[in-house]
Short mmCIF file of C-alpha atoms in Angstrom, two decimals:
data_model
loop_
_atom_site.label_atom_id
_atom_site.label_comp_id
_atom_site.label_asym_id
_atom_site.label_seq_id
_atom_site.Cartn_x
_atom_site.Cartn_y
_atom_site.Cartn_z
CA UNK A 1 8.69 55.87 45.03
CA UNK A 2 6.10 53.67 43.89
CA UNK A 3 3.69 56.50 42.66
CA UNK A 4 6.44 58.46 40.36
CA UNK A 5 6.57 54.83 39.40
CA UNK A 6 2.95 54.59 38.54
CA UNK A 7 3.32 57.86 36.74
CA UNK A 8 6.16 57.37 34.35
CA UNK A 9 4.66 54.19 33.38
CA UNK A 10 1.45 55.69 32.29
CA UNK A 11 3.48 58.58 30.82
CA UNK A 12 5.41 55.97 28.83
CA UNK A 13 2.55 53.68 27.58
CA UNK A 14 0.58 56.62 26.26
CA UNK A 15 3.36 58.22 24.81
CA UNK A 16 4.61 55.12 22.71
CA UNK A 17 1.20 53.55 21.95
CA UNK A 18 2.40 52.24 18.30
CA UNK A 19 6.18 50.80 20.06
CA UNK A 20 4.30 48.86 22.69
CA UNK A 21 7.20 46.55 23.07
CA UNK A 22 9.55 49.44 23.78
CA UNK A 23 6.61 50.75 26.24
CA UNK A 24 6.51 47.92 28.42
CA UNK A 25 10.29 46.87 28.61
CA UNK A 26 10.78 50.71 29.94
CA UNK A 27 7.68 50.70 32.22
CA UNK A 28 9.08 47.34 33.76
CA UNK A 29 12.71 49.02 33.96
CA UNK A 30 11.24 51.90 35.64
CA UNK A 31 9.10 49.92 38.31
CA UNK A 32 11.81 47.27 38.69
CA UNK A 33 14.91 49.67 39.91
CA UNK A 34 17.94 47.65 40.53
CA UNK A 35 18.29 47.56 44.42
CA UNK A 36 21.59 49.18 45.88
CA UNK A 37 22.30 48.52 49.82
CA UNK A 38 24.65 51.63 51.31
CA UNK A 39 25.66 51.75 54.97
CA UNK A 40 26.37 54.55 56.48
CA UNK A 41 28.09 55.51 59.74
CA UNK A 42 27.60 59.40 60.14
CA UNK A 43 25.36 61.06 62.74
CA UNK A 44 22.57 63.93 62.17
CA UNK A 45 22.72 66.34 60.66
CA UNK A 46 25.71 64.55 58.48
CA UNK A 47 23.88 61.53 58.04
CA UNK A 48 20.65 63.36 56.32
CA UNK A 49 23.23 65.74 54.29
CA UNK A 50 24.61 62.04 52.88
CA UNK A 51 21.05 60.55 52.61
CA UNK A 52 20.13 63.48 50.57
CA UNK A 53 22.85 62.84 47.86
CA UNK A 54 21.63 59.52 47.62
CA UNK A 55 18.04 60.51 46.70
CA UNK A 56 19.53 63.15 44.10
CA UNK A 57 20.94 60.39 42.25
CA UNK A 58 17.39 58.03 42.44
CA UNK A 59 15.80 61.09 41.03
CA UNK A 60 18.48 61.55 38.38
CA UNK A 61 18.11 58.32 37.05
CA UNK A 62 15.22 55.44 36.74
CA UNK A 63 17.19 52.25 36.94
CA UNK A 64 18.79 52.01 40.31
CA UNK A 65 17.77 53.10 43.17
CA UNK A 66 20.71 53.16 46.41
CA UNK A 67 18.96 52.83 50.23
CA UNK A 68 21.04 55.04 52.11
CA UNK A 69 21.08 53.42 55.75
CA UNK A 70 22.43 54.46 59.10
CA UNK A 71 23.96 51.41 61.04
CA UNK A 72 25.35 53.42 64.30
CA UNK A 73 29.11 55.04 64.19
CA UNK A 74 31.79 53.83 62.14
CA UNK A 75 32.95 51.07 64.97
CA UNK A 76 29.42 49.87 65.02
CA UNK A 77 29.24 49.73 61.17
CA UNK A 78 32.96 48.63 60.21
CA UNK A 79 31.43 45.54 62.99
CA UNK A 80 28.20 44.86 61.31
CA UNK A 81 29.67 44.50 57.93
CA UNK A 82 32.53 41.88 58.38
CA UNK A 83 29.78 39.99 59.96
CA UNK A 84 27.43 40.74 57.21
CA UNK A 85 30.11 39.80 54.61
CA UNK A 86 30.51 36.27 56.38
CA UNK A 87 26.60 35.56 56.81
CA UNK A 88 27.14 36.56 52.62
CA UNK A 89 24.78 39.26 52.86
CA UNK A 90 27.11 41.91 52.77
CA UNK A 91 25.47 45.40 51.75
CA UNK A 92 26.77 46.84 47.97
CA UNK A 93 28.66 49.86 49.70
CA UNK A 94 29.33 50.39 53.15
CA UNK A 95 31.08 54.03 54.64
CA UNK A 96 34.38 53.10 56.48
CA UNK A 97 36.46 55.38 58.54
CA UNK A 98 39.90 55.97 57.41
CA UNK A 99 41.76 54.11 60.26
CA UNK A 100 39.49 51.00 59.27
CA UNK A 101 41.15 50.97 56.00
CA UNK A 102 44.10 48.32 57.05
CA UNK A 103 41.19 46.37 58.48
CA UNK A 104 39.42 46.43 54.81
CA UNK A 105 42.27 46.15 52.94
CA UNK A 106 43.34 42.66 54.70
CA UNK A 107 39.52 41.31 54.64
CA UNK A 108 40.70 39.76 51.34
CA UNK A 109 37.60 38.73 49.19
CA UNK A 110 35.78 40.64 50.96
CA UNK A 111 35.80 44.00 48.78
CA UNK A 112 36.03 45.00 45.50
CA UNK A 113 38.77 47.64 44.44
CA UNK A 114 37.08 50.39 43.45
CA UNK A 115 39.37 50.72 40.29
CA UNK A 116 38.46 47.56 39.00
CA UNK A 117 34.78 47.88 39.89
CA UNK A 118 34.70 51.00 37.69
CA UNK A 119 36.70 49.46 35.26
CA UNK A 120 34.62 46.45 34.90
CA UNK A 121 31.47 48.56 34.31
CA UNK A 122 33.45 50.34 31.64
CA UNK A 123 33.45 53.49 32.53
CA UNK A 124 35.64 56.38 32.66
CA UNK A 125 37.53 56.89 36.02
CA UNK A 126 40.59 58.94 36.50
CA UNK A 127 41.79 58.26 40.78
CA UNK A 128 44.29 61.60 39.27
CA UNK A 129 40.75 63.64 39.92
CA UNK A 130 41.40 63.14 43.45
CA UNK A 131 43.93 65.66 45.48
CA UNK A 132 46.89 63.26 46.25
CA UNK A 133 46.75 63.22 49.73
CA UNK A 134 43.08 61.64 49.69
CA UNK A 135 43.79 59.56 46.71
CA UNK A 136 47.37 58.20 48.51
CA UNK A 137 45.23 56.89 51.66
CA UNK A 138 43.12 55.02 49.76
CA UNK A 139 45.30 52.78 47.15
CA UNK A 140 47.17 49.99 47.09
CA UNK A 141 51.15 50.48 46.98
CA UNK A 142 51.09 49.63 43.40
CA UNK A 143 48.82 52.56 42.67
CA UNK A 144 45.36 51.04 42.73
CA UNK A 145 42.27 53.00 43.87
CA UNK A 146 40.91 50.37 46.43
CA UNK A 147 37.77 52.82 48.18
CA UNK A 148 35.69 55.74 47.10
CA UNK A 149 37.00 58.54 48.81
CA UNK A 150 34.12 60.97 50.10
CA UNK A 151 33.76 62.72 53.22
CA UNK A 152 37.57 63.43 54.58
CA UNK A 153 38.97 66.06 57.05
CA UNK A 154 42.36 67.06 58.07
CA UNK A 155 43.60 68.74 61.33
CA UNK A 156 44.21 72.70 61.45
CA UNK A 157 44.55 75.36 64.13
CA UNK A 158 41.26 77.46 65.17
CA UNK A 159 42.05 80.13 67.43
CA UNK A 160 39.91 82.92 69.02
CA UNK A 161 40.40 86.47 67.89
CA UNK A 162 38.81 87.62 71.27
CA UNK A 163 41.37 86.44 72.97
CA UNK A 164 44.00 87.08 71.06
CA UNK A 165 43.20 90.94 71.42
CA UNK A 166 43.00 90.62 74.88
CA UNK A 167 46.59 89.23 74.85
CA UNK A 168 47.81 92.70 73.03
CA UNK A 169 48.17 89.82 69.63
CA UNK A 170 47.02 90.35 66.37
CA UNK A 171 43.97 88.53 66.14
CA UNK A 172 44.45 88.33 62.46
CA UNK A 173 47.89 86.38 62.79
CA UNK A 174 48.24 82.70 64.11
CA UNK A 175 51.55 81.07 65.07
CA UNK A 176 53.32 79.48 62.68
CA UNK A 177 55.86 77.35 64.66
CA UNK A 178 55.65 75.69 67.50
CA UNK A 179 58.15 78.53 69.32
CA UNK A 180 55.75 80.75 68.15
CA UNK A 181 52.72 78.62 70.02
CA UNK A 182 54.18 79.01 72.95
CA UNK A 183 55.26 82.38 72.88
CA UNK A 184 51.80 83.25 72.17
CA UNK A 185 50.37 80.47 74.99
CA UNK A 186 52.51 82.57 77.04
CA UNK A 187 50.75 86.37 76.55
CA UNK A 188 47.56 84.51 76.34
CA UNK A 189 48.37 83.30 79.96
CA UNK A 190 49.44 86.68 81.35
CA UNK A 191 46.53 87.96 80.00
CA UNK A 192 44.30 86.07 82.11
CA UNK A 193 43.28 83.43 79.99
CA UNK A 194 43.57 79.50 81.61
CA UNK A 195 43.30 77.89 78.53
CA UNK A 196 45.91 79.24 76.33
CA UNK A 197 45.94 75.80 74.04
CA UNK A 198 44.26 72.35 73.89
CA UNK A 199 44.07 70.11 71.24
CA UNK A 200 41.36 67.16 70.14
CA UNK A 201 42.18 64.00 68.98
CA UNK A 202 45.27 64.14 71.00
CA UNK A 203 46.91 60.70 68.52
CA UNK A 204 46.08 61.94 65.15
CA UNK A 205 46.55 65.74 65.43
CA UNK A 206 49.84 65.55 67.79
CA UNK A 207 52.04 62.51 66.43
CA UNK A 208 49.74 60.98 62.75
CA UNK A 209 49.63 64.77 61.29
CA UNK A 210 52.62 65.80 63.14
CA UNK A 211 54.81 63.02 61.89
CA UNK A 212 53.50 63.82 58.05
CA UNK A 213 54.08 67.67 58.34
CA UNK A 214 57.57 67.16 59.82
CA UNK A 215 58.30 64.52 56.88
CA UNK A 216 59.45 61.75 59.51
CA UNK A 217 57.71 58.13 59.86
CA UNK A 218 55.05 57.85 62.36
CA UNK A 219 56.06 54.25 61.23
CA UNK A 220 58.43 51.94 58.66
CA UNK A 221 57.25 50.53 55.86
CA UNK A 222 55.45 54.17 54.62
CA UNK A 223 53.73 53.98 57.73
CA UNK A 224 52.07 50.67 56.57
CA UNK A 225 51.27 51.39 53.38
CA UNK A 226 54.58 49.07 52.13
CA UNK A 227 53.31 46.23 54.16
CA UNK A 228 51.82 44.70 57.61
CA UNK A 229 55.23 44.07 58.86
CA UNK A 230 55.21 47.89 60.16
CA UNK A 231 57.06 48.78 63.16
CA UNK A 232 56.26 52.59 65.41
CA UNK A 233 58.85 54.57 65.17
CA UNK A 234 56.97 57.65 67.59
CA UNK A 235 60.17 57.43 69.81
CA UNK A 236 62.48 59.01 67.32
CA UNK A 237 64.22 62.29 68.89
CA UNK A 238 61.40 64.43 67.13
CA UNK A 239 58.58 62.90 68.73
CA UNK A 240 59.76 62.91 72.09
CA UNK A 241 60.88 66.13 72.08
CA UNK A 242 57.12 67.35 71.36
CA UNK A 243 55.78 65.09 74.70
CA UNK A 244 58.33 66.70 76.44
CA UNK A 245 57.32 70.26 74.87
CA UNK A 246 53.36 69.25 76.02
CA UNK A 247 54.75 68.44 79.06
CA UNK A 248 56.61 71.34 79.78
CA UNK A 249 53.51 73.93 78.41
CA UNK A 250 51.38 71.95 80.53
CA UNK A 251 53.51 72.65 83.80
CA UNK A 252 53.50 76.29 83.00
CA UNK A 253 49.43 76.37 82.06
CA UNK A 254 50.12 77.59 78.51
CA UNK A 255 48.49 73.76 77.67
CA UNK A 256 45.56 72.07 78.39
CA UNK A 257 45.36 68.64 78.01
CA UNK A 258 41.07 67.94 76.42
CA UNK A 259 40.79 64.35 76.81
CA UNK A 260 40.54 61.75 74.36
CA UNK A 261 39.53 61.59 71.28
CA UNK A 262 36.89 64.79 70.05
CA UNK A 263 36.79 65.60 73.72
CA UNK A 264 38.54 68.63 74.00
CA UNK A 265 35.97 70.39 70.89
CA UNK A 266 33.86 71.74 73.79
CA UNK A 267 36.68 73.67 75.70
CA UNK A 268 37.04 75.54 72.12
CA UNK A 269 33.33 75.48 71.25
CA UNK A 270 32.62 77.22 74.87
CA UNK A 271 35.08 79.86 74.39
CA UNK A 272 37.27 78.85 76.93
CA UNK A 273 40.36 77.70 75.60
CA UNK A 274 42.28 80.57 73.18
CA UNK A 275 43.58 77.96 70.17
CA UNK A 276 43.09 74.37 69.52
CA UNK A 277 44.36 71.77 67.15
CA UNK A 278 40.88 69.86 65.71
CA UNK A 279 39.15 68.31 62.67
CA UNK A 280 38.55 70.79 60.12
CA UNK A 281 34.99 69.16 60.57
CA UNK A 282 34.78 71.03 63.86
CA UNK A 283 34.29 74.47 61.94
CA UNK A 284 30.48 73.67 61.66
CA UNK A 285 30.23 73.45 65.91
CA UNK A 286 32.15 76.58 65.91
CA UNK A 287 30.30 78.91 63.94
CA UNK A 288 27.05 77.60 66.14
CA UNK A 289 28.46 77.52 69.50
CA UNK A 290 31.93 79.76 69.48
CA UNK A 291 30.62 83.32 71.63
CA UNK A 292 30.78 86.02 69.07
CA UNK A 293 30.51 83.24 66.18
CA UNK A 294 32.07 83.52 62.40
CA UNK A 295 33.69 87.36 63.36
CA UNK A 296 35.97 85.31 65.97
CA UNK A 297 36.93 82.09 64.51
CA UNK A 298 40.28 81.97 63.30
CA UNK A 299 41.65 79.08 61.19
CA UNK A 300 44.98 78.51 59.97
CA UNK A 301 47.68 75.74 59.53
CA UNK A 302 49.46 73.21 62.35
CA UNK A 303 52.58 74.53 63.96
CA UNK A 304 55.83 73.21 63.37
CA UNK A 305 59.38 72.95 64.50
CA UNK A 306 61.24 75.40 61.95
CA UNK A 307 64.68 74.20 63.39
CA UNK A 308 63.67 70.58 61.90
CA UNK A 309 62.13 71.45 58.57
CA UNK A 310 61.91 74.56 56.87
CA UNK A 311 58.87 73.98 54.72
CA UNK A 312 56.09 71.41 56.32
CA UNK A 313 54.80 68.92 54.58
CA UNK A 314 51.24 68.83 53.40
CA UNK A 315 48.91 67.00 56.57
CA UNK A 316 46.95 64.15 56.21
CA UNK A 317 43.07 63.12 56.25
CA UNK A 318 40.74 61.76 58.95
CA UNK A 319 36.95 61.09 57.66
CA UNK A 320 35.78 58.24 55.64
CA UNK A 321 35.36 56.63 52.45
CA UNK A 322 32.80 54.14 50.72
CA UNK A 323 33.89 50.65 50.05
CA UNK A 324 32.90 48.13 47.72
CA UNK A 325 31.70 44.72 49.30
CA UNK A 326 31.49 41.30 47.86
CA UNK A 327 28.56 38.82 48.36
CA UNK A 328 27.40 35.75 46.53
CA UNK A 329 25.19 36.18 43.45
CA UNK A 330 25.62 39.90 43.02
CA UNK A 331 24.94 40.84 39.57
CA UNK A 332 26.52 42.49 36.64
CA UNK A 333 24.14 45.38 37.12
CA UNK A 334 24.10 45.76 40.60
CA UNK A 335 28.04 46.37 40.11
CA UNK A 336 27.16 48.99 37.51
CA UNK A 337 24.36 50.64 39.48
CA UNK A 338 27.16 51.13 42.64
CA UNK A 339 29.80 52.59 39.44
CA UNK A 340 27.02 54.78 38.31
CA UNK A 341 26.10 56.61 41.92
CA UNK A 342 30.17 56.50 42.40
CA UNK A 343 30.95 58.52 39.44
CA UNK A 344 27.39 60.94 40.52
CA UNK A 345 29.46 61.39 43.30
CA UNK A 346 32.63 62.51 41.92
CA UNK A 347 30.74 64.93 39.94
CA UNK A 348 32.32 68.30 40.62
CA UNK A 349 28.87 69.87 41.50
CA UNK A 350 28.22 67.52 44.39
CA UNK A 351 31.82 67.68 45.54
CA UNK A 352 31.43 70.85 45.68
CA UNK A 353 28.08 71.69 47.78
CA UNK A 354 28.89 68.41 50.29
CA UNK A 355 32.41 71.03 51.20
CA UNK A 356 30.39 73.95 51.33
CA UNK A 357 27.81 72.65 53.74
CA UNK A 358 29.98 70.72 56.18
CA UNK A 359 33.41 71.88 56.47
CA UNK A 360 34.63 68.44 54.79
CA UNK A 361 37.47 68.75 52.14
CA UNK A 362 36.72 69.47 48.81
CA UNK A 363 38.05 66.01 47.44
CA UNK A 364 38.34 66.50 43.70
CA UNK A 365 40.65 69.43 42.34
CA UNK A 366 37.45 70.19 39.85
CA UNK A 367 35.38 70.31 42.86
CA UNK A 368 37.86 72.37 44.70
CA UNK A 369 37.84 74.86 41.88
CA UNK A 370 34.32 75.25 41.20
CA UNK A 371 34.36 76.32 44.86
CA UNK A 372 37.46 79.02 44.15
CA UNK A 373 35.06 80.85 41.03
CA UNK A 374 32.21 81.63 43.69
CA UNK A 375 32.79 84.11 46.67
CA UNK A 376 32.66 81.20 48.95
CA UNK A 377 36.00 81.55 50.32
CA UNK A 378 35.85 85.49 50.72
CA UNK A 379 32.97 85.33 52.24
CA UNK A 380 33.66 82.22 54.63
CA UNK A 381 37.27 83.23 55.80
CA UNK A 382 39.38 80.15 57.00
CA UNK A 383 36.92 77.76 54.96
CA UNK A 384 40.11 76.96 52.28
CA UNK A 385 42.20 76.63 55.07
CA UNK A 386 42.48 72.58 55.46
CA UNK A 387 42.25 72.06 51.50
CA UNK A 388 45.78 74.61 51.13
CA UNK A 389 47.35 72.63 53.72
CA UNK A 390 46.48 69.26 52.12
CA UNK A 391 47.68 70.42 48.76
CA UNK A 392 50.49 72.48 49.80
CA UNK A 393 53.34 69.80 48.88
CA UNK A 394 53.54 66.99 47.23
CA UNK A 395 53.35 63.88 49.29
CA UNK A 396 56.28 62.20 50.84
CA UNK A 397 56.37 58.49 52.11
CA UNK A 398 55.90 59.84 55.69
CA UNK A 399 53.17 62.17 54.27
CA UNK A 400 50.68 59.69 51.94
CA UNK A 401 48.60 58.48 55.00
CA UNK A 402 48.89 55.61 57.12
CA UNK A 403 47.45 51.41 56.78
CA UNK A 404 48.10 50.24 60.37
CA UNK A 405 45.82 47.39 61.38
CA UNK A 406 44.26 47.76 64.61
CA UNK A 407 44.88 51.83 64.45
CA UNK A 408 41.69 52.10 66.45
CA UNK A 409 43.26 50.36 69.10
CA UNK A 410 47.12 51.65 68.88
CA UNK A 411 45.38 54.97 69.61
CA UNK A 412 44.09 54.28 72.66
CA UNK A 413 47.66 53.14 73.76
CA UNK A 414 49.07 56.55 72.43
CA UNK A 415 46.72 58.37 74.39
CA UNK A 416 47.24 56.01 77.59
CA UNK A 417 51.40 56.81 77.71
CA UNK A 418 50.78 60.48 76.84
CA UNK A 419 48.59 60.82 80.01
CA UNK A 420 50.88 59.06 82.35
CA UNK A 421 53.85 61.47 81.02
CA UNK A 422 51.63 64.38 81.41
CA UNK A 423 50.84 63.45 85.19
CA UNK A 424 54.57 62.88 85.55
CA UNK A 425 54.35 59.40 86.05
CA UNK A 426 56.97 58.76 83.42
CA UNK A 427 59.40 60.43 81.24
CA UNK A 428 58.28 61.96 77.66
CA UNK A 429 61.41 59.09 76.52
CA UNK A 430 59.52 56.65 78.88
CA UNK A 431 55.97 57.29 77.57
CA UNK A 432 56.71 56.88 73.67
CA UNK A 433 59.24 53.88 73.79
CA UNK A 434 56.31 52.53 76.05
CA UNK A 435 53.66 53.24 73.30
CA UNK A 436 55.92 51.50 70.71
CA UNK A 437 56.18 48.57 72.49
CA UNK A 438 52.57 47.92 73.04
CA UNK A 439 51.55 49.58 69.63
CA UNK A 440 54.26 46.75 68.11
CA UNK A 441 52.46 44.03 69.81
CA UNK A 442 49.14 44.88 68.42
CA UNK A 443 50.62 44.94 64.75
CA UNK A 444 52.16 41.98 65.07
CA UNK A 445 48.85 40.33 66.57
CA UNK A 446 46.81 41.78 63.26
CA UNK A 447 49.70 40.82 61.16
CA UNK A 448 49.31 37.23 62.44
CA UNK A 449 45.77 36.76 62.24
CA UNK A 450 45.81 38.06 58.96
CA UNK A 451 48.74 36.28 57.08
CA UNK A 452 46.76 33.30 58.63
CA UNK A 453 43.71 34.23 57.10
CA UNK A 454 45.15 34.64 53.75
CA UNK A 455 46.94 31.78 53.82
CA UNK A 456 43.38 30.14 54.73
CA UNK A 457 41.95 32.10 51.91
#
């Protein structure tokens, strides 16, 4: 602030009386901080957590200083920059979320790879830091680094070791397959229990994770990463074969369909439903809301079908990542000042508290094992649980992540022909050659706008 400002340059002047020169080309450094405009998309108490890393790094350091603004959820602020960008008053970093990253990626000019940005400011910067699954999301097919990662999740099972004694099961032992899941769905029900399983984010935890830990393509072209000429391919034999699974559990009450999107966190959060499928972000609600609290939250890896692979596949991450944006006139050092709060980011130390207090991945493998040498993990069981599924395997094509434009969008389709098979409107077959066919017709719509655009461009 201005008074630590008043301070240091009475602290310098005094202290370099005979280099007055020096003095006063520090003091005006000091009071002149290179400005640094960072949007922001995450809700309290995430949002102050994030705010709070950017003031570390003002008081690390006396010439930049990053404004760390909220601009409403990541729709709202994915919105408010492109417009931003076009009025050319695009902020220096803005926080995307990862199914925005086609959308980034194909605003050509618009952003700054965040390879060449550190590059350009010549300074060390290794994307290899950064576990491969978060790195693979984020780069170009040729290998480039294009965002920041920083705050990313993946999907994992919590269950309820309450209920699981009820059921006569060991409350310390999840199912591993999805034979298993509905075995156990199964004692839960006879048990008593009306909500054996449920699952949040119905798209991204039951056919973008599932495709990646069953190694098959949630779609062609490395699910979009090769290109925007991507086609769905959700209505292979595997994928229908789960609706029809869903279908069937739901028929029998061993599943309970949530609702869209992070709906179904409160039938988990309320202690009502036995096991879920949910953002490793959701462990923070948990251990505030879940009856009986840390002593019955159980975490462990996604189910799979053991008669189609043998050894899953490491999942893949939800969350967000800082991007780079372009605007007329920026300067030299405004591009290093963004470098130099990037690489205070990666620094293990911060990596490390920013998993500890929120349940979000540790990103960096020194991060990760700076966690591993305290008692963090013994004394927060589960905790590791998403960041050993992430790094279980090394990543496959149908494994790296996804770039489909419009994912937002192709979503809400997903979820619209799941819910029609699941009130028996349609076939499990019916519902996913139906979602193809609609999800097609929105890729081919962003395709088209944006080969025009770069053609423009």
């Amino acid at each position: 602030g201005e008074g630590e400002d008043m301070i240091s340059r009475r602290h310098l002047l005094s202290a370099a009386a005979g280099l007055a020169l020096v003095a006063t080309a520090s003091a005006a450094s000091a009071q002149q901080r290179v400005q640094i405009d960072f949007w922001h998309g995450l809700t309290q108490p995430l949002g102050g957590m994030l705010e709070q890393i950017a003031a570390d790094f003002n008081a690390s350091q006396t010439r930049y200083q990053v404004n760390a603004t909220f601009r409403g959820a990541y729709p709202e602020t994915m919105v408010a920059a492109i417009a931003a960008y076009r009025a050319g008053n695009a902020p220096h970093i803005v926080q995307m979320f990862e199914v925005g990253t086609a959308t980034m990626m194909a605003a050509r000019g618009a952003i700054v790879p965040v390879q060449d940005l550190m590059a350009e400011a010549g300074m060390a910067f290794n994307p290899n830091d950064y576990i491969a699954s978060v790195r693979g999301y984020y780069s170009l097919p040729n290998g480039v680094l294009v965002s920041m990662p920083f705050n990313s999740s993946t999907s994992i099972l919590f269950w309820n070791k309450e209920h699981f004694r009820r059921a006569g099961l060991n409350p310390e032992q999840p199912p591993r397959t999805w034979a298993e899941t509905r075995e156990f769905a199964t004692k839960l029900k006879a048990a008593g229990l009306n909500c054996p399983l449920t699952t949040a984010w119905p798209t991204w935890t039951q056919f973008e994770q599932f495709s990646a830990i069953h190694d098959v393509p949630l779609a062609t072209k490395s699910n979009g990463l090769g290109g925007m000429d991507a086609q769905l391919r959700i209505n292979s034999p595997l994928h229908v074969r789960h609706v029809q699974t869903l279908v069937d559990m739901q028929k029998e009450g061993t599943f309970r369909y949530g609702g869209r999107d992070g709906a179904a966190d409160a039938l988990m959060a309320s202690g009502e439903c036995s096991m879920i499928h949910a953002s490793s972000g959701l462990r923070a609600r948990l251990l505030r809301e879940l009856p009986g609290g840390v002593a019955n939250l159980g975490a462990g890896f996604l189910p799979f079908y053991d008669d189609h692979i043998r050894e899953p596949k490491n999942s893949i991450i939800g969350g967000a990542s800082f991007w780079v944006m372009q605007k007329p006139g920026r300067t030299r050092e405004e591009c290093r000042g963004v470098a130099e709060f990037f690489r205070y980011i990666g620094r293990p130390e911060v990596v490390a508290k920013w998993h500890t207090d929120t349940g979000f991945l540790p990103i960096t493998q020194a991060g990760f094992e700076m966690v591993q040498r305290t008692n963090f993990y013994q004394q927060n069981p589960g905790a590791d649980v998403p960041a050993r599924q992430m790094l279980r395997t090394p990543t496959t094509e149908n494994s790296m992540g996804l770039r489909l434009g419009n994912m937002p969008e192709i979503r809400v389709v997903i979820q619209e022909e799941l819910e029609r098979a699941l009130q028996g409107q349609q076939t499990a077959k019916q519902a996913m050659d139906r979602a193809v066919e609609r999800g097609n017709t929105i890729l081919r719509n962003f395709e088209r706008a944006n080969r025009a655009a770069a053609t423009r461009g």
